Coordinates of C-alpha atoms in Angstrom, one line a residue:
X1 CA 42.5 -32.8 -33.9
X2 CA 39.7 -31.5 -32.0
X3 CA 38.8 -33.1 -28.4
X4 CA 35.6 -35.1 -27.6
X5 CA 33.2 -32.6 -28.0
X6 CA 31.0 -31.8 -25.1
X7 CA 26.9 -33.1 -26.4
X8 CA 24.3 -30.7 -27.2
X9 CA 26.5 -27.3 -26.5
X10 CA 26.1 -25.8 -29.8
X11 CA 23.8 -23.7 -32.0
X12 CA 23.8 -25.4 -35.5
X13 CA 21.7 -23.5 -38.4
X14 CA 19.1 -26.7 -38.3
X15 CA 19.1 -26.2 -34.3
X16 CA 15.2 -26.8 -33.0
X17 CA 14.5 -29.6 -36.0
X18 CA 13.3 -32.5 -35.2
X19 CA 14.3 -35.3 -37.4
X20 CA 13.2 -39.5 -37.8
X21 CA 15.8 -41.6 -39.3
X22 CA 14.2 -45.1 -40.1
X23 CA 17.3 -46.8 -39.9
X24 CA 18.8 -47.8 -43.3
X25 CA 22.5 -47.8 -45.2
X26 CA 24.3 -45.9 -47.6
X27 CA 22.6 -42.9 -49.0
X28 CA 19.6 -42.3 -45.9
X29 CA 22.1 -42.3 -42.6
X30 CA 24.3 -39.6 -44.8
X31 CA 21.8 -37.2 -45.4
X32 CA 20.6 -38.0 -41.5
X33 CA 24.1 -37.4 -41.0
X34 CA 24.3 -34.2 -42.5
X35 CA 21.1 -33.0 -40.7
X36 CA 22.4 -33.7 -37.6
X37 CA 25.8 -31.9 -38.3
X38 CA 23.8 -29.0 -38.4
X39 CA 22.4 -28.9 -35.5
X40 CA 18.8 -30.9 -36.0
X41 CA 18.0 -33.1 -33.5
X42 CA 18.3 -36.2 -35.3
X43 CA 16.7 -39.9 -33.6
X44 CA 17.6 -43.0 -35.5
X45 CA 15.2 -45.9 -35.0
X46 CA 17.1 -49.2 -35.6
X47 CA 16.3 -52.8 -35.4
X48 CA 15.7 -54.0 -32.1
X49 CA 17.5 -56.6 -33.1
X50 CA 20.5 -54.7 -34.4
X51 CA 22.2 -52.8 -37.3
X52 CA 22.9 -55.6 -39.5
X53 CA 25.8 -53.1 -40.8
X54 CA 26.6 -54.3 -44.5
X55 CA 30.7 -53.5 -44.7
X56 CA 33.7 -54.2 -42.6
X57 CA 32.5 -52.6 -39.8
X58 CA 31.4 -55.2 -36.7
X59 CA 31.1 -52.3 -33.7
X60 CA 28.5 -49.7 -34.7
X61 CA 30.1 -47.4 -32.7
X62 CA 32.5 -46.7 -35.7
X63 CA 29.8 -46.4 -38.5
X64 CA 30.8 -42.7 -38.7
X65 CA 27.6 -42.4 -40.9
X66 CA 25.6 -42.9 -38.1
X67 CA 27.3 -39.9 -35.9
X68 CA 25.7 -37.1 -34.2
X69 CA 22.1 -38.8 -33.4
X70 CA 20.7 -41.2 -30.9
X71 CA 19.2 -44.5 -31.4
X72 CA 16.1 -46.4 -30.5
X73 CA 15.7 -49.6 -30.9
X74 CA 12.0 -50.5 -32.5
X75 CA 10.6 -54.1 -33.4
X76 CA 8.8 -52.6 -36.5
X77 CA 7.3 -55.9 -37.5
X78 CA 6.3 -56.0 -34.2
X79 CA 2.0 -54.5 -34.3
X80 CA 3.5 -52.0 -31.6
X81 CA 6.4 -50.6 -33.5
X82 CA 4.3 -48.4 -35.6
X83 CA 2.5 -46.8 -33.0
X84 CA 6.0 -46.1 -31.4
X85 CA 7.2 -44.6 -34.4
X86 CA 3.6 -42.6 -35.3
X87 CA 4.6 -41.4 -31.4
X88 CA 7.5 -39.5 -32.4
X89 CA 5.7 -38.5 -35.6
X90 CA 3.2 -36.1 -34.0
X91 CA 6.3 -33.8 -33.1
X92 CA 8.6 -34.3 -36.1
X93 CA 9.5 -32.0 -38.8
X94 CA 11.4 -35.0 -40.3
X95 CA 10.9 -38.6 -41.4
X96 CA 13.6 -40.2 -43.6
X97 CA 13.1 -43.6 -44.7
X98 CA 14.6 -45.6 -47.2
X99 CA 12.7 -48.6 -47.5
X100 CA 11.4 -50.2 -51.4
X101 CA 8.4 -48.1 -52.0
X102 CA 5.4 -49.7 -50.5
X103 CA 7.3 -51.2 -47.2
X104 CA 6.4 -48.0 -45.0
X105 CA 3.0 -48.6 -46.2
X106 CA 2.4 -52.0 -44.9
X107 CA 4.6 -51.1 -41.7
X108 CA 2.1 -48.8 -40.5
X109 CA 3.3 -45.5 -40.7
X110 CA 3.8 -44.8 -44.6
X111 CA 3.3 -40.9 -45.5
X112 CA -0.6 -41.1 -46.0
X113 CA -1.0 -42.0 -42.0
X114 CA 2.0 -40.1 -41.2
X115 CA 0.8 -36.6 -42.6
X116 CA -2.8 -37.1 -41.3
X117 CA -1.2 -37.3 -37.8
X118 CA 1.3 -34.5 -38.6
X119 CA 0.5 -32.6 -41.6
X120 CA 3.3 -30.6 -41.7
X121 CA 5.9 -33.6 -41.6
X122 CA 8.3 -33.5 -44.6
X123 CA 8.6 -37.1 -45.6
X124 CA 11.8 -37.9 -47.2
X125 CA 11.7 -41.1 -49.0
X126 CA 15.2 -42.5 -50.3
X127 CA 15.3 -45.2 -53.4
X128 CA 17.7 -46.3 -56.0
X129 CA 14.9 -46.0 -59.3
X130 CA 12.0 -44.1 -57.8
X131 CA 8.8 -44.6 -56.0
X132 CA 7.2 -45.5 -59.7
X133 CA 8.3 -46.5 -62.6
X134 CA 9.1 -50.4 -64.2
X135 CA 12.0 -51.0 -62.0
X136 CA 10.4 -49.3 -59.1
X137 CA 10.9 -52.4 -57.2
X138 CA 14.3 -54.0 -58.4
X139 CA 16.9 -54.6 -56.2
X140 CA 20.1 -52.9 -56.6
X141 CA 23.1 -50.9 -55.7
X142 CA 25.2 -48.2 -56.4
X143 CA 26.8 -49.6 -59.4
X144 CA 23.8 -50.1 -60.9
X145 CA 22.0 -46.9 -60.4
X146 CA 24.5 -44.8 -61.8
X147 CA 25.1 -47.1 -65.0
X148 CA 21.4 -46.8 -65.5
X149 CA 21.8 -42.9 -65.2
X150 CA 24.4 -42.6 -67.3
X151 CA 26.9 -41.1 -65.6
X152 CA 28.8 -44.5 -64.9
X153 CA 29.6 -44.8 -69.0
X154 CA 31.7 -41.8 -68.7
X155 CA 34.3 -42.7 -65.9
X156 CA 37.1 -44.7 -66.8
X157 CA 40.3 -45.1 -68.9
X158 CA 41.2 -45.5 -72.2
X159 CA 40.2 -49.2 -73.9
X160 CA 38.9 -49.4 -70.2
X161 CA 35.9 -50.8 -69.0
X162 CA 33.9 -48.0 -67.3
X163 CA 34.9 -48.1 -63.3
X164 CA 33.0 -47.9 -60.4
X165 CA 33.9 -44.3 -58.6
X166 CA 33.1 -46.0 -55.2
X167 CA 29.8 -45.2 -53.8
X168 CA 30.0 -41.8 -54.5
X169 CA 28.1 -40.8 -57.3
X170 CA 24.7 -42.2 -56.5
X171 CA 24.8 -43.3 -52.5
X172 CA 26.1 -40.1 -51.7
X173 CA 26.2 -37.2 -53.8
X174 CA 22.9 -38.4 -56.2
X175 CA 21.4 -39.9 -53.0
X176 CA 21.9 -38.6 -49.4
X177 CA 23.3 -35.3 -50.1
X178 CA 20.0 -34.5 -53.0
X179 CA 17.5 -36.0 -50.5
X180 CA 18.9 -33.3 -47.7
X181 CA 18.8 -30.3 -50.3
X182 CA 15.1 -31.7 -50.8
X183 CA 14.1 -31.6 -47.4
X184 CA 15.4 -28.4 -47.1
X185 CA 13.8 -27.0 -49.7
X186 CA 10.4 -28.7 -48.1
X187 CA 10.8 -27.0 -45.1
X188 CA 11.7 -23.7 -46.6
X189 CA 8.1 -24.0 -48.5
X190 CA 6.2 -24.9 -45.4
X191 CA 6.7 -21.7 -43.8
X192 CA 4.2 -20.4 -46.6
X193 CA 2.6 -22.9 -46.8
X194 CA 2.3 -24.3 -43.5
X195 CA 2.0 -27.6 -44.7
X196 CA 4.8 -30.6 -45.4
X197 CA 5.2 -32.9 -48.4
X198 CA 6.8 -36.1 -49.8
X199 CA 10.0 -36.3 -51.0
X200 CA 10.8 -39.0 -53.6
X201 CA 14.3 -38.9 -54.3
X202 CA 15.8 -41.2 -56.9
X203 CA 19.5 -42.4 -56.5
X204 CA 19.6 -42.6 -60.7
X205 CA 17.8 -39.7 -61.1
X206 CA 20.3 -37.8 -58.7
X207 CA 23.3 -39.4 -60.7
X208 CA 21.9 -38.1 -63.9
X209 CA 21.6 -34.4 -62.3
X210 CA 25.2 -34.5 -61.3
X211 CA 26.3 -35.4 -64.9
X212 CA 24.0 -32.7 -66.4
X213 CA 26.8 -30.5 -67.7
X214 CA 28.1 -34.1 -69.8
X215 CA 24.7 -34.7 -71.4
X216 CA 25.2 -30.6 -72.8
X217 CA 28.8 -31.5 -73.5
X218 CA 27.9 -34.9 -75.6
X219 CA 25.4 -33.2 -77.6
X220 CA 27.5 -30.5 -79.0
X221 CA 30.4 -32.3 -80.2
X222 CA 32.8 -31.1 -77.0
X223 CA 33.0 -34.6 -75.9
X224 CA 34.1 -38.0 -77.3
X225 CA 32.0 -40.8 -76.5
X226 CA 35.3 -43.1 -76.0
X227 CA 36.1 -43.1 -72.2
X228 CA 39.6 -41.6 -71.4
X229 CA 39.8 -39.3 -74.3
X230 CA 38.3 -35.6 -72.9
X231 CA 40.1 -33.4 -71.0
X232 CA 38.6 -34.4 -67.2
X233 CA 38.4 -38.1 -67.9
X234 CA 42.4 -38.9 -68.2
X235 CA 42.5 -38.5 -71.6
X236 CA 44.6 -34.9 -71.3
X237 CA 48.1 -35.3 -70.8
X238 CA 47.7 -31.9 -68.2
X239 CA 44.6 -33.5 -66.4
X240 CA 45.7 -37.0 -64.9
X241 CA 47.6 -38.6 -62.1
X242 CA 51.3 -39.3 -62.3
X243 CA 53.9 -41.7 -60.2
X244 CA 56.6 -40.0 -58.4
X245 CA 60.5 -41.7 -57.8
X246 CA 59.1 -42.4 -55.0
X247 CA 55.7 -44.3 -55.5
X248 CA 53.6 -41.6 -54.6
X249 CA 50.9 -39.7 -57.1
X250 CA 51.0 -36.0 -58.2
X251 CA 47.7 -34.9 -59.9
X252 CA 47.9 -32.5 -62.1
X253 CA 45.1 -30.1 -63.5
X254 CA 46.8 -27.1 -65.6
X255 CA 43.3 -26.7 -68.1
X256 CA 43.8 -23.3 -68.5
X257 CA 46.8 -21.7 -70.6
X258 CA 48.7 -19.6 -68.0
X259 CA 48.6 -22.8 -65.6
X260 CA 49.8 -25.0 -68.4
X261 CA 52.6 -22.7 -69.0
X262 CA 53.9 -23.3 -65.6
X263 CA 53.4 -26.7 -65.3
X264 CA 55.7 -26.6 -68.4
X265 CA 58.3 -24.7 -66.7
X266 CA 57.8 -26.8 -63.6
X267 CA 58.5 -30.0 -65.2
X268 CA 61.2 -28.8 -67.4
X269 CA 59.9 -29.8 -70.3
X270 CA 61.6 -29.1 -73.6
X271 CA 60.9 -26.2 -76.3
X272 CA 59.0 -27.2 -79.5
X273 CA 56.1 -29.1 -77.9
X274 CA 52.7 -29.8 -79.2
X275 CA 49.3 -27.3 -78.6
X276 CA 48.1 -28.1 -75.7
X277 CA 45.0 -28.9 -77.1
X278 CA 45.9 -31.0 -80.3
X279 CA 44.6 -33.9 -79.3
X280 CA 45.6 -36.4 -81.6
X281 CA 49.5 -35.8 -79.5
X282 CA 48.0 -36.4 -76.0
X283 CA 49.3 -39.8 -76.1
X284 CA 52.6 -39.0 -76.5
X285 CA 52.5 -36.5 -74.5
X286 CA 51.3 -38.2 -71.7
X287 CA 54.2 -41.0 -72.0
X288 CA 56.2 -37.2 -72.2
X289 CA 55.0 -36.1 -68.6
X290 CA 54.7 -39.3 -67.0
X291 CA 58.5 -39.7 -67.7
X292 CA 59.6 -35.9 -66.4
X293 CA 57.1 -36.6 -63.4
X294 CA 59.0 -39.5 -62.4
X295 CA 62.2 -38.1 -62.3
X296 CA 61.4 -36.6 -58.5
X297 CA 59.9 -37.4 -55.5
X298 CA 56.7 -36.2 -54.4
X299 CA 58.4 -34.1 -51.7
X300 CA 60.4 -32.6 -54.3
X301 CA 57.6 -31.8 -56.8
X302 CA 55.5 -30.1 -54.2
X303 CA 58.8 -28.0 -53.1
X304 CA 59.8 -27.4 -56.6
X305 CA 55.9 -25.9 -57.6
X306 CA 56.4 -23.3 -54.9
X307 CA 56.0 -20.0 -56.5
X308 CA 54.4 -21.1 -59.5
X309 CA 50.6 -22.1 -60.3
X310 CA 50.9 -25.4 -62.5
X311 CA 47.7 -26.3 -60.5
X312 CA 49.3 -29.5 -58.8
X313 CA 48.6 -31.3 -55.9
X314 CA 49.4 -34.4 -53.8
X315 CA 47.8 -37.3 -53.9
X316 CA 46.7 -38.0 -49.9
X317 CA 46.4 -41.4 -48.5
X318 CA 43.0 -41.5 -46.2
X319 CA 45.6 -41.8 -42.9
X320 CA 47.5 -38.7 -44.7
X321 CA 44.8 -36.1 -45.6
X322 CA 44.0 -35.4 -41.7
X323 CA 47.6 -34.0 -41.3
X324 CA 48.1 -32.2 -43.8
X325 CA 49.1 -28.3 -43.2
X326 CA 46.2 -26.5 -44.7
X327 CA 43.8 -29.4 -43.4
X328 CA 45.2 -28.5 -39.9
X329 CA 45.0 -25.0 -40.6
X330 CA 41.4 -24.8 -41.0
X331 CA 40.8 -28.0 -38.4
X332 CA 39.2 -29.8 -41.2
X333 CA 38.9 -33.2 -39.7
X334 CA 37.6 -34.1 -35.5
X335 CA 39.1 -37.5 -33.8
X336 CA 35.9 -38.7 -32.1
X337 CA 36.9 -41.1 -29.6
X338 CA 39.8 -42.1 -31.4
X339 CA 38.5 -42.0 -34.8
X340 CA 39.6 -39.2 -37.0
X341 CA 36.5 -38.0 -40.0
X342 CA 35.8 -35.4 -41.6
X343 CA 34.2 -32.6 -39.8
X344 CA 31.1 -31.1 -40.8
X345 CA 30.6 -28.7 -43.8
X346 CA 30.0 -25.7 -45.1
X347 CA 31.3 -22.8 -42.5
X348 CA 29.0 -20.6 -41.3
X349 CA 29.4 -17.2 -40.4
X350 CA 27.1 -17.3 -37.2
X351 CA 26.1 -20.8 -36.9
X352 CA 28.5 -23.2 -35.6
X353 CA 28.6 -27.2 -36.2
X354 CA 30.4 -29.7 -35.0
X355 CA 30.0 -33.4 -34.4
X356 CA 28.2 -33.4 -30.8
X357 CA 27.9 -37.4 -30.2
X358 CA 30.2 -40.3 -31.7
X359 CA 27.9 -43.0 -33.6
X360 CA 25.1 -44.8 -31.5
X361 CA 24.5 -48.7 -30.1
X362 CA 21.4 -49.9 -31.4
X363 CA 18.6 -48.7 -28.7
X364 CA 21.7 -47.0 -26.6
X365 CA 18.9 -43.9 -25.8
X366 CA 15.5 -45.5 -26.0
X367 CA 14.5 -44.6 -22.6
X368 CA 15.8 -40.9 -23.2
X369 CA 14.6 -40.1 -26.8
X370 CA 11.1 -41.4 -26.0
X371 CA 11.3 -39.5 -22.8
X372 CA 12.8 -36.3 -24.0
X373 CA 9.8 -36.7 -27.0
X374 CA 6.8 -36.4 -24.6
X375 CA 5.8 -40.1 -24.1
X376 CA 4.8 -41.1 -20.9
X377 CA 6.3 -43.1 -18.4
X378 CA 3.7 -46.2 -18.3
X379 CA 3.9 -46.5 -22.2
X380 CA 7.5 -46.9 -22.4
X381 CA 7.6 -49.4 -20.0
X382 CA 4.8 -51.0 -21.5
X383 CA 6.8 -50.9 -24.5
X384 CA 9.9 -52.4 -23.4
X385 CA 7.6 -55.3 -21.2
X386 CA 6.1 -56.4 -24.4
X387 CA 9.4 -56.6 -26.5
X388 CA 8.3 -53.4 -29.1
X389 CA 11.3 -51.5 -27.8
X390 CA 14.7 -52.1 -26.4
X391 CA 17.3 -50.4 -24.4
X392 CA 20.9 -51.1 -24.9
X393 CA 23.4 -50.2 -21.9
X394 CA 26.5 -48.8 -23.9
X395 CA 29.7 -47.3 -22.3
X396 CA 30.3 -43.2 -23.8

């Protein structure tokens, strides 16, 4: 694992952005997170009253979402807390926020007042349906964004209900990760433009995008509409997860021919079996590897594949992936004053990245962002005297 990282040494490819993270959960601080892995200068503004972190988290020191950026802390119901934010505005190239469409708005610093301060501010709005639409307003979560999208009727086992794929699907990859690619894209455009934009960025329409190729593949009769019957969904006997002698899980995904005929060799399987694509013996054939599979253990699967390309791999614990040989081999993971995470991605042949701070306290850099921002002295402590910001003293 790498040591703690020394702050503000590197030169990330977003290196010189300057980036407003209302605070929020889920799908906003991991695209803010992702910004600020890069390299872009990333300030959260949280609750002057705290996080309110929703989870098992209690210290916000170990909300690894919230890594790599400082925190001020901003009583946004507070008249003041607009102005403080609309401060850091003027010399933005960000503004993330994922509020219910209308709430910025009525805060005081929605993307109307916002761009007429800054006009070339991207503004990167983050919501589960949509800034319009029926259920524009509806409370919800993960769960039900990506059942709405689709996506969440295609995961799941045979005479299974559909299940839940964490918050993965539509906090993450349909959510934070399409709301980064969309402010990138915005500033991309600005430099012929010379002007910013809004960004409204769906959770249910991002779910949908990542299922596009299974809309194509259940309108051409290459997919079954029964869960836990196509090749990537469990239903293939040579595209699933097996138990090992000793408890452990193998995965298995030999789709193409040459792979499938070493995964047969592998397992030892005998002569005389089915197609590997005549599906009406997957079944059986599924009972047929899960019984060869547990024959060895893990260990002796992995040692066994050597030499051969049945496309199999083990199935890591969270507390196991960090050690693994290739995962130390390309220092895949950091340990952040003691907690291990994944470390940023993609590589870069120039740039470099790295995680520069561990997650924030609440306020922890108040005096120091607004500082370092270009407000002056008197209206800080002006600020902090009336109660519309707050500094939090916090051990590094």
């Amino acid at each position: 694992m790498s040591p703690h990282p020394e702050k503000n040494t590197f030169t990330g490819p977003l290196s010189g952005a300057k980036v407003i993270e209302i605070g929020s959960i889920g799908p906003g601080p991991f695209c803010a997170m992702l910004l600020a892995d890069l390299g872009a200068d990333v300030i959260r503004v949280d609750r002057i009253s705290g996080t309110g972190l929703v989870g098992p988290n209690a210290d916000p020191r170990a909300e690894l979402l919230n890594r790599g950026r400082r925190s001020i802390a901003v009583d946004l119901r507070n008249p003041g807390g607009a102005e403080v934010v609309l401060s850091l505005v003027d010399d933005a190239d960000v503004l993330i926020e994922g509020f219910r469409p209308g709430v910025t708005e009525r805060l005081g610093f929605g993307p109307d007042v916002c761009t007429e301060r800054n006009p070339e501010l991207i503004y990167g709005r983050m919501t589960g349906f949509g800034q319009t639409g029926p259920l524009s307003q509806q409370p919800g979560h993960d769960i039900n964004y990506i059942a709405l999208s689709g996506a969440l009727s295609l995961i799941g086992r045979r005479d299974q209900p559909p299940t839940p794929p964490l918050s993965l699907i539509g906090d993450f990859g349909g959510g934070g990760m399409l709301l980064a690619l969309g402010i990138l894209s915005a500033l991309f455009e600005r430099q012929r433009s010379g002007l910013g934009q809004v960004i409204d960025a769906s959770m249910t329409e991002g779910a949908a995008l990542l299922s596009t190729a299974f809309f194509g593949f259940a309108q051409t009769g290459v997919w079954n509409a029964e869960r836990g019957t196509n090749i990537v969904d469990s239903g293939a006997p040579y595209y699933d997860v097996y138990e090992t002698a000793d408890g452990k899980w193998l995965s298995i995904g030999a789709i193409e021919p040459h792979f499938y005929e070493d995964l047969v060799a592998l397992l030892e399987l005998p002569d005389g079996l089915p197609d590997q694509n005549d599906r009406s013996q997957w079944p059986q054939m599924k009972k047929l590897f899960a019984d060869a599979v547990r024959g060895r253990t893990l260990g002796e699967w992995l040692a066994a594949a050597d030499g051969l390309s049945p496309c199999v791999a083990p199935v890591l614990e969270v507390d196991e992936a960090p050690s693994h040989p290739h995962h130390l081999a390309r220092e895949a993971f950091v340990e952040i004053d003691g907690l291990v995470q994944p470390a940023p991605a993609p590589r870069f042949s120039r740039s470099t990245t790295r995680v520069d701070r561990r997650p924030p306290v609440p306020g922890e850099h108040t005096n120091e962002v607004l500082t370092d921002w270009g407000v002056l002295p008197d209206q800080i402590n002006e600020w902090l005297n009336a109660g519309v910001v707050g500094q939090t003293d916090a051990q590094e």
